[in-house]
Amino acid sequence: MNHNKPNYMDLGFADKMGPKLKNEVEKQLLNDLKFYGVDKPDLKFDWSESCIEGHDTNVLDGKVENFSGISVFDNMENLVAEGWMEFIHNENLFLVYWEFVTTWSGDKKLNEKKEIGLPNHIWVKLPNDLKIKYKTK
């Protein structure tokens, strides 16, 4: 990860997402960051180091993958989070969340999510038929 300067121009492998999809993914990831102690205005995504990890879907105006290499910066260009996203997509549901994430305040690590699987705050959003499908995950 590049902790020095963010690169907001290069979308890396996230260039497959159209503007609507990118906006929705970022909105959901920002909301998910609140569960890891980051709730700041004007956060910006650096997708330049994003990498595809093998799970993808077409939704809205593009294709999304479970990207790794995502960085989030505050308005002073300080790194506040970095990690790997995951998603659930079926007919009526598109949920995006952090599979792995590390949150920062300056050089101090605030939180690190290393556990694989659905966080409880995502699990409770699933309809019952999907809970059966994802129970072992």
Short mmCIF file of N, CA and C in Angstrom, two decimals:
data_model
loop_
_atom_site.label_atom_id
_atom_site.label_comp_id
_atom_site.label_asym_id
_atom_site.label_seq_id
_atom_site.Cartn_x
_atom_site.Cartn_y
_atom_site.Cartn_z
N MET A 1 0.84 -1.20 0.00
CA MET A 1 0.00 0.00 0.00
C MET A 1 0.88 1.25 0.00
N ASN A 2 0.42 2.24 -0.71
CA ASN A 2 1.12 3.50 -0.75
C ASN A 2 0.55 4.40 0.34
N HIS A 3 1.32 4.59 1.42
CA HIS A 3 0.85 5.42 2.53
C HIS A 3 1.24 6.88 2.35
N ASN A 4 2.04 7.17 1.34
CA ASN A 4 2.53 8.53 1.17
C ASN A 4 1.47 9.46 0.59
N LYS A 5 1.20 9.33 -0.68
CA LYS A 5 0.24 10.21 -1.32
C LYS A 5 -0.85 9.40 -2.00
N PRO A 6 -2.08 9.79 -1.81
CA PRO A 6 -3.16 9.07 -2.49
C PRO A 6 -3.15 9.34 -3.99
N ASN A 7 -3.64 8.40 -4.74
CA ASN A 7 -3.79 8.54 -6.18
C ASN A 7 -5.28 8.35 -6.49
N TYR A 8 -5.97 9.46 -6.71
CA TYR A 8 -7.40 9.40 -6.96
C TYR A 8 -7.73 9.25 -8.44
N MET A 9 -6.73 9.34 -9.31
CA MET A 9 -6.97 9.30 -10.75
C MET A 9 -6.94 7.88 -11.31
N ASP A 10 -5.97 7.08 -10.87
CA ASP A 10 -5.81 5.72 -11.37
C ASP A 10 -6.78 4.80 -10.62
N LEU A 11 -7.68 4.15 -11.34
CA LEU A 11 -8.66 3.28 -10.70
C LEU A 11 -8.19 1.84 -10.57
N GLY A 12 -6.97 1.54 -11.02
CA GLY A 12 -6.49 0.18 -10.94
C GLY A 12 -7.48 -0.77 -11.60
N PHE A 13 -7.72 -1.92 -11.01
CA PHE A 13 -8.65 -2.88 -11.57
C PHE A 13 -10.11 -2.48 -11.33
N ALA A 14 -10.34 -1.45 -10.52
CA ALA A 14 -11.70 -0.98 -10.25
C ALA A 14 -12.25 -0.17 -11.42
N ASP A 15 -11.48 -0.04 -12.50
CA ASP A 15 -11.95 0.71 -13.66
C ASP A 15 -13.12 0.01 -14.36
N LYS A 16 -13.46 -1.21 -13.95
CA LYS A 16 -14.60 -1.93 -14.51
C LYS A 16 -15.92 -1.42 -13.97
N MET A 17 -15.85 -0.67 -12.86
CA MET A 17 -17.08 -0.14 -12.26
C MET A 17 -17.46 1.15 -12.98
N GLY A 18 -18.74 1.25 -13.34
CA GLY A 18 -19.24 2.51 -13.87
C GLY A 18 -19.45 3.49 -12.72
N PRO A 19 -19.75 4.76 -13.04
CA PRO A 19 -19.91 5.78 -11.98
C PRO A 19 -20.99 5.44 -10.95
N LYS A 20 -22.12 4.90 -11.38
CA LYS A 20 -23.20 4.57 -10.43
C LYS A 20 -22.74 3.46 -9.49
N LEU A 21 -22.12 2.43 -10.05
CA LEU A 21 -21.67 1.30 -9.24
C LEU A 21 -20.56 1.74 -8.28
N LYS A 22 -19.60 2.49 -8.77
CA LYS A 22 -18.51 2.98 -7.92
C LYS A 22 -19.06 3.81 -6.77
N ASN A 23 -20.01 4.67 -7.06
CA ASN A 23 -20.64 5.49 -6.02
C ASN A 23 -21.34 4.62 -4.97
N GLU A 24 -22.07 3.60 -5.42
CA GLU A 24 -22.78 2.72 -4.49
C GLU A 24 -21.80 1.91 -3.63
N VAL A 25 -20.76 1.38 -4.25
CA VAL A 25 -19.75 0.61 -3.52
C VAL A 25 -19.07 1.49 -2.47
N GLU A 26 -18.67 2.70 -2.85
CA GLU A 26 -18.01 3.60 -1.90
C GLU A 26 -18.95 3.99 -0.78
N LYS A 27 -20.21 4.26 -1.10
CA LYS A 27 -21.19 4.64 -0.07
C LYS A 27 -21.33 3.51 0.96
N GLN A 28 -21.45 2.27 0.48
CA GLN A 28 -21.62 1.14 1.41
C GLN A 28 -20.35 0.88 2.21
N LEU A 29 -19.18 1.01 1.58
CA LEU A 29 -17.93 0.80 2.31
C LEU A 29 -17.72 1.88 3.37
N LEU A 30 -18.09 3.12 3.05
CA LEU A 30 -17.98 4.19 4.06
C LEU A 30 -18.91 3.93 5.23
N ASN A 31 -20.12 3.49 4.94
CA ASN A 31 -21.06 3.16 6.01
C ASN A 31 -20.53 2.01 6.85
N ASP A 32 -19.92 1.02 6.20
CA ASP A 32 -19.37 -0.13 6.91
C ASP A 32 -18.19 0.28 7.80
N LEU A 33 -17.43 1.29 7.39
CA LEU A 33 -16.29 1.76 8.19
C LEU A 33 -16.72 2.23 9.58
N LYS A 34 -17.96 2.69 9.70
CA LYS A 34 -18.46 3.17 11.00
C LYS A 34 -18.41 2.04 12.04
N PHE A 35 -18.56 0.80 11.60
CA PHE A 35 -18.51 -0.35 12.52
C PHE A 35 -17.08 -0.63 12.98
N TYR A 36 -16.11 0.05 12.36
CA TYR A 36 -14.69 -0.12 12.73
C TYR A 36 -14.09 1.18 13.26
N GLY A 37 -14.97 2.10 13.67
CA GLY A 37 -14.52 3.31 14.35
C GLY A 37 -14.16 4.49 13.46
N VAL A 38 -14.49 4.44 12.17
CA VAL A 38 -14.19 5.57 11.28
C VAL A 38 -15.49 6.17 10.80
N ASP A 39 -15.75 7.40 11.23
CA ASP A 39 -16.95 8.12 10.83
C ASP A 39 -16.58 9.58 10.65
N LYS A 40 -15.99 9.87 9.50
CA LYS A 40 -15.52 11.23 9.20
C LYS A 40 -16.16 11.71 7.90
N PRO A 41 -16.32 13.02 7.76
CA PRO A 41 -16.84 13.54 6.49
C PRO A 41 -15.73 13.58 5.43
N ASP A 42 -16.14 13.67 4.18
CA ASP A 42 -15.23 13.93 3.05
C ASP A 42 -14.12 12.90 2.88
N LEU A 43 -14.42 11.63 3.10
CA LEU A 43 -13.42 10.60 2.87
C LEU A 43 -13.37 10.28 1.38
N LYS A 44 -12.16 9.94 0.90
CA LYS A 44 -11.97 9.67 -0.52
C LYS A 44 -11.25 8.34 -0.71
N PHE A 45 -11.64 7.65 -1.78
CA PHE A 45 -11.08 6.34 -2.09
C PHE A 45 -9.92 6.44 -3.07
N ASP A 46 -8.89 5.66 -2.79
CA ASP A 46 -7.78 5.47 -3.70
C ASP A 46 -7.87 4.01 -4.17
N TRP A 47 -8.25 3.83 -5.42
CA TRP A 47 -8.42 2.50 -6.01
C TRP A 47 -7.18 2.08 -6.80
N SER A 48 -6.13 2.90 -6.81
CA SER A 48 -4.99 2.68 -7.71
C SER A 48 -4.27 1.35 -7.48
N GLU A 49 -4.32 0.82 -6.26
CA GLU A 49 -3.66 -0.46 -5.95
C GLU A 49 -4.65 -1.62 -5.93
N SER A 50 -5.90 -1.35 -6.36
CA SER A 50 -6.92 -2.39 -6.29
C SER A 50 -6.54 -3.58 -7.17
N CYS A 51 -6.87 -4.74 -6.66
CA CYS A 51 -6.51 -6.00 -7.31
C CYS A 51 -7.73 -6.91 -7.31
N ILE A 52 -7.90 -7.69 -8.36
CA ILE A 52 -9.03 -8.61 -8.43
C ILE A 52 -8.70 -9.88 -7.66
N GLU A 53 -9.71 -10.38 -6.95
CA GLU A 53 -9.49 -11.55 -6.10
C GLU A 53 -10.40 -12.72 -6.45
N GLY A 54 -11.06 -12.67 -7.62
CA GLY A 54 -11.71 -13.87 -8.13
C GLY A 54 -13.21 -14.01 -7.97
N HIS A 55 -13.88 -13.08 -7.37
CA HIS A 55 -15.33 -13.16 -7.16
C HIS A 55 -15.91 -11.89 -7.77
N ASP A 56 -16.74 -12.02 -8.82
CA ASP A 56 -17.25 -10.81 -9.47
C ASP A 56 -18.73 -10.94 -9.81
N THR A 57 -19.34 -9.80 -10.12
CA THR A 57 -20.74 -9.76 -10.55
C THR A 57 -20.96 -8.50 -11.37
N ASN A 58 -21.96 -8.55 -12.23
CA ASN A 58 -22.39 -7.36 -12.96
C ASN A 58 -23.59 -6.78 -12.24
N VAL A 59 -23.51 -5.48 -11.96
CA VAL A 59 -24.60 -4.81 -11.26
C VAL A 59 -24.56 -3.33 -11.63
N LEU A 60 -25.72 -2.70 -11.66
CA LEU A 60 -25.84 -1.29 -12.06
C LEU A 60 -25.15 -1.08 -13.40
N ASP A 61 -24.12 -0.23 -13.44
CA ASP A 61 -23.48 0.13 -14.72
C ASP A 61 -22.05 -0.40 -14.84
N GLY A 62 -21.80 -1.58 -14.28
CA GLY A 62 -20.45 -2.11 -14.40
C GLY A 62 -20.28 -3.45 -13.73
N LYS A 63 -19.03 -3.80 -13.53
CA LYS A 63 -18.66 -5.07 -12.90
C LYS A 63 -17.88 -4.75 -11.63
N VAL A 64 -18.20 -5.48 -10.56
CA VAL A 64 -17.50 -5.31 -9.30
C VAL A 64 -16.86 -6.64 -8.93
N GLU A 65 -15.71 -6.57 -8.29
CA GLU A 65 -15.02 -7.76 -7.80
C GLU A 65 -14.78 -7.58 -6.31
N ASN A 66 -14.34 -8.64 -5.67
CA ASN A 66 -13.98 -8.50 -4.26
C ASN A 66 -12.54 -7.97 -4.20
N PHE A 67 -12.42 -6.69 -4.51
CA PHE A 67 -11.12 -6.03 -4.64
C PHE A 67 -10.34 -6.01 -3.34
N SER A 68 -9.05 -6.23 -3.44
CA SER A 68 -8.12 -5.94 -2.35
C SER A 68 -7.39 -4.66 -2.74
N GLY A 69 -6.57 -4.15 -1.86
CA GLY A 69 -5.76 -2.97 -2.17
C GLY A 69 -6.52 -1.66 -2.20
N ILE A 70 -7.57 -1.54 -1.42
CA ILE A 70 -8.37 -0.31 -1.37
C ILE A 70 -7.88 0.55 -0.21
N SER A 71 -7.66 1.83 -0.48
CA SER A 71 -7.26 2.77 0.57
C SER A 71 -8.27 3.90 0.66
N VAL A 72 -8.48 4.40 1.88
CA VAL A 72 -9.41 5.50 2.12
C VAL A 72 -8.65 6.58 2.88
N PHE A 73 -8.77 7.82 2.39
CA PHE A 73 -8.06 8.95 2.96
C PHE A 73 -9.04 10.03 3.42
N ASP A 74 -8.63 10.79 4.44
CA ASP A 74 -9.45 11.92 4.88
C ASP A 74 -9.11 13.15 4.04
N ASN A 75 -9.75 14.28 4.36
CA ASN A 75 -9.54 15.49 3.54
C ASN A 75 -8.17 16.13 3.74
N MET A 76 -7.38 15.64 4.69
CA MET A 76 -6.00 16.11 4.86
C MET A 76 -5.01 15.10 4.24
N GLU A 77 -5.57 14.14 3.50
CA GLU A 77 -4.81 13.09 2.82
C GLU A 77 -4.07 12.16 3.79
N ASN A 78 -4.67 11.95 4.97
CA ASN A 78 -4.17 10.96 5.92
C ASN A 78 -4.90 9.66 5.66
N LEU A 79 -4.17 8.55 5.64
CA LEU A 79 -4.77 7.24 5.48
C LEU A 79 -5.63 6.94 6.71
N VAL A 80 -6.90 6.58 6.48
CA VAL A 80 -7.78 6.23 7.61
C VAL A 80 -8.20 4.77 7.56
N ALA A 81 -8.11 4.14 6.37
CA ALA A 81 -8.48 2.72 6.27
C ALA A 81 -7.87 2.12 5.01
N GLU A 82 -7.61 0.82 5.11
CA GLU A 82 -7.15 0.08 3.94
C GLU A 82 -7.60 -1.35 4.08
N GLY A 83 -7.93 -1.96 2.95
CA GLY A 83 -8.36 -3.34 3.07
C GLY A 83 -8.87 -3.95 1.79
N TRP A 84 -9.73 -4.94 2.01
CA TRP A 84 -10.23 -5.83 0.98
C TRP A 84 -11.73 -5.90 1.16
N MET A 85 -12.47 -5.63 0.10
CA MET A 85 -13.93 -5.64 0.17
C MET A 85 -14.49 -6.99 -0.26
N GLU A 86 -15.73 -7.22 0.12
CA GLU A 86 -16.49 -8.38 -0.32
C GLU A 86 -17.91 -7.91 -0.55
N PHE A 87 -18.71 -8.73 -1.22
CA PHE A 87 -20.09 -8.33 -1.49
C PHE A 87 -20.98 -9.56 -1.58
N ILE A 88 -22.27 -9.31 -1.45
CA ILE A 88 -23.31 -10.31 -1.69
C ILE A 88 -24.25 -9.69 -2.72
N HIS A 89 -24.52 -10.43 -3.79
CA HIS A 89 -25.42 -9.93 -4.82
C HIS A 89 -26.36 -11.04 -5.25
N ASN A 90 -27.64 -10.78 -5.15
CA ASN A 90 -28.65 -11.64 -5.77
C ASN A 90 -29.69 -10.72 -6.38
N GLU A 91 -30.81 -11.24 -6.80
CA GLU A 91 -31.81 -10.45 -7.53
C GLU A 91 -32.10 -9.09 -6.91
N ASN A 92 -32.44 -9.07 -5.64
CA ASN A 92 -32.92 -7.84 -5.00
C ASN A 92 -31.97 -7.27 -3.96
N LEU A 93 -30.78 -7.79 -3.88
CA LEU A 93 -29.88 -7.39 -2.79
C LEU A 93 -28.46 -7.20 -3.31
N PHE A 94 -27.87 -6.09 -2.94
CA PHE A 94 -26.46 -5.85 -3.23
C PHE A 94 -25.85 -5.24 -1.98
N LEU A 95 -25.10 -6.05 -1.24
CA LEU A 95 -24.46 -5.61 0.00
C LEU A 95 -22.95 -5.64 -0.17
N VAL A 96 -22.31 -4.53 0.17
CA VAL A 96 -20.86 -4.42 0.09
C VAL A 96 -20.34 -4.18 1.50
N TYR A 97 -19.25 -4.86 1.85
CA TYR A 97 -18.67 -4.70 3.18
C TYR A 97 -17.18 -5.01 3.13
N TRP A 98 -16.49 -4.67 4.21
CA TRP A 98 -15.06 -4.94 4.32
C TRP A 98 -14.85 -6.38 4.76
N GLU A 99 -14.17 -7.16 3.96
CA GLU A 99 -13.80 -8.53 4.35
C GLU A 99 -12.62 -8.45 5.33
N PHE A 100 -11.64 -7.65 4.96
CA PHE A 100 -10.49 -7.36 5.83
C PHE A 100 -10.32 -5.85 5.81
N VAL A 101 -10.05 -5.25 6.95
CA VAL A 101 -9.81 -3.80 6.98
C VAL A 101 -8.95 -3.45 8.19
N THR A 102 -8.05 -2.51 7.96
CA THR A 102 -7.27 -1.92 9.03
C THR A 102 -7.58 -0.43 9.03
N THR A 103 -7.89 0.10 10.21
CA THR A 103 -8.18 1.53 10.32
C THR A 103 -7.05 2.22 11.08
N TRP A 104 -6.84 3.48 10.72
CA TRP A 104 -5.69 4.24 11.21
C TRP A 104 -6.09 5.62 11.71
N SER A 105 -5.32 6.11 12.67
CA SER A 105 -5.33 7.51 13.07
C SER A 105 -3.87 7.93 13.12
N GLY A 106 -3.43 8.61 12.07
CA GLY A 106 -2.00 8.89 11.95
C GLY A 106 -1.25 7.58 11.80
N ASP A 107 -0.22 7.37 12.60
CA ASP A 107 0.55 6.12 12.56
C ASP A 107 0.00 5.06 13.50
N LYS A 108 -1.07 5.40 14.21
CA LYS A 108 -1.64 4.48 15.19
C LYS A 108 -2.72 3.61 14.56
N LYS A 109 -2.55 2.28 14.67
CA LYS A 109 -3.55 1.34 14.18
C LYS A 109 -4.70 1.34 15.17
N LEU A 110 -5.91 1.64 14.68
CA LEU A 110 -7.08 1.68 15.55
C LEU A 110 -7.75 0.31 15.65
N ASN A 111 -7.91 -0.34 14.52
CA ASN A 111 -8.69 -1.57 14.47
C ASN A 111 -8.19 -2.40 13.31
N GLU A 112 -8.28 -3.72 13.45
CA GLU A 112 -7.91 -4.59 12.34
C GLU A 112 -8.87 -5.77 12.31
N LYS A 113 -9.59 -5.88 11.21
CA LYS A 113 -10.51 -7.01 11.02
C LYS A 113 -9.79 -8.04 10.15
N LYS A 114 -9.54 -9.21 10.74
CA LYS A 114 -8.86 -10.29 10.04
C LYS A 114 -9.76 -11.50 9.85
N GLU A 115 -10.91 -11.52 10.54
CA GLU A 115 -11.79 -12.69 10.50
C GLU A 115 -12.47 -12.78 9.14
N ILE A 116 -12.46 -13.99 8.59
CA ILE A 116 -13.15 -14.23 7.32
C ILE A 116 -14.62 -14.50 7.63
N GLY A 117 -15.47 -14.04 6.75
CA GLY A 117 -16.90 -14.32 6.91
C GLY A 117 -17.71 -13.07 7.14
N LEU A 118 -19.01 -13.27 7.20
CA LEU A 118 -19.93 -12.15 7.31
C LEU A 118 -19.90 -11.55 8.71
N PRO A 119 -19.63 -10.25 8.81
CA PRO A 119 -19.76 -9.59 10.11
C PRO A 119 -21.23 -9.58 10.54
N ASN A 120 -21.47 -9.56 11.82
CA ASN A 120 -22.83 -9.62 12.33
C ASN A 120 -23.71 -8.48 11.78
N HIS A 121 -23.14 -7.28 11.63
CA HIS A 121 -23.94 -6.15 11.15
C HIS A 121 -24.36 -6.33 9.68
N ILE A 122 -23.71 -7.21 8.95
CA ILE A 122 -24.13 -7.56 7.59
C ILE A 122 -25.09 -8.75 7.64
N TRP A 123 -24.79 -9.72 8.48
CA TRP A 123 -25.63 -10.90 8.64
C TRP A 123 -27.08 -10.52 8.93
N VAL A 124 -27.29 -9.55 9.79
CA VAL A 124 -28.66 -9.18 10.18
C VAL A 124 -29.44 -8.54 9.03
N LYS A 125 -28.76 -8.09 7.99
CA LYS A 125 -29.43 -7.49 6.83
C LYS A 125 -29.89 -8.54 5.82
N LEU A 126 -29.43 -9.78 5.98
CA LEU A 126 -29.77 -10.82 5.00
C LEU A 126 -31.17 -11.36 5.20
N PRO A 127 -31.89 -11.57 4.10
CA PRO A 127 -33.17 -12.28 4.22
C PRO A 127 -32.91 -13.73 4.64
N ASN A 128 -33.90 -14.37 5.24
CA ASN A 128 -33.73 -15.71 5.79
C ASN A 128 -33.24 -16.74 4.77
N ASP A 129 -33.72 -16.65 3.52
CA ASP A 129 -33.29 -17.65 2.53
C ASP A 129 -31.79 -17.52 2.24
N LEU A 130 -31.25 -16.31 2.31
CA LEU A 130 -29.81 -16.14 2.11
C LEU A 130 -29.03 -16.52 3.36
N LYS A 131 -29.60 -16.36 4.53
CA LYS A 131 -28.91 -16.76 5.74
C LYS A 131 -28.59 -18.26 5.71
N ILE A 132 -29.50 -19.04 5.17
CA ILE A 132 -29.25 -20.48 5.04
C ILE A 132 -28.05 -20.71 4.13
N LYS A 133 -28.00 -20.00 3.02
CA LYS A 133 -26.91 -20.15 2.05
C LYS A 133 -25.56 -19.75 2.65
N TYR A 134 -25.56 -18.67 3.44
CA TYR A 134 -24.30 -18.12 3.96
C TYR A 134 -23.94 -18.59 5.38
N LYS A 135 -24.77 -19.45 5.96
CA LYS A 135 -24.56 -19.86 7.35
C LYS A 135 -23.17 -20.43 7.60
N THR A 136 -22.65 -21.21 6.65
CA THR A 136 -21.31 -21.82 6.85
C THR A 136 -20.19 -20.88 6.50
N LYS A 137 -20.52 -19.73 5.93
CA LYS A 137 -19.46 -18.78 5.54
C LYS A 137 -19.24 -17.82 6.65
#
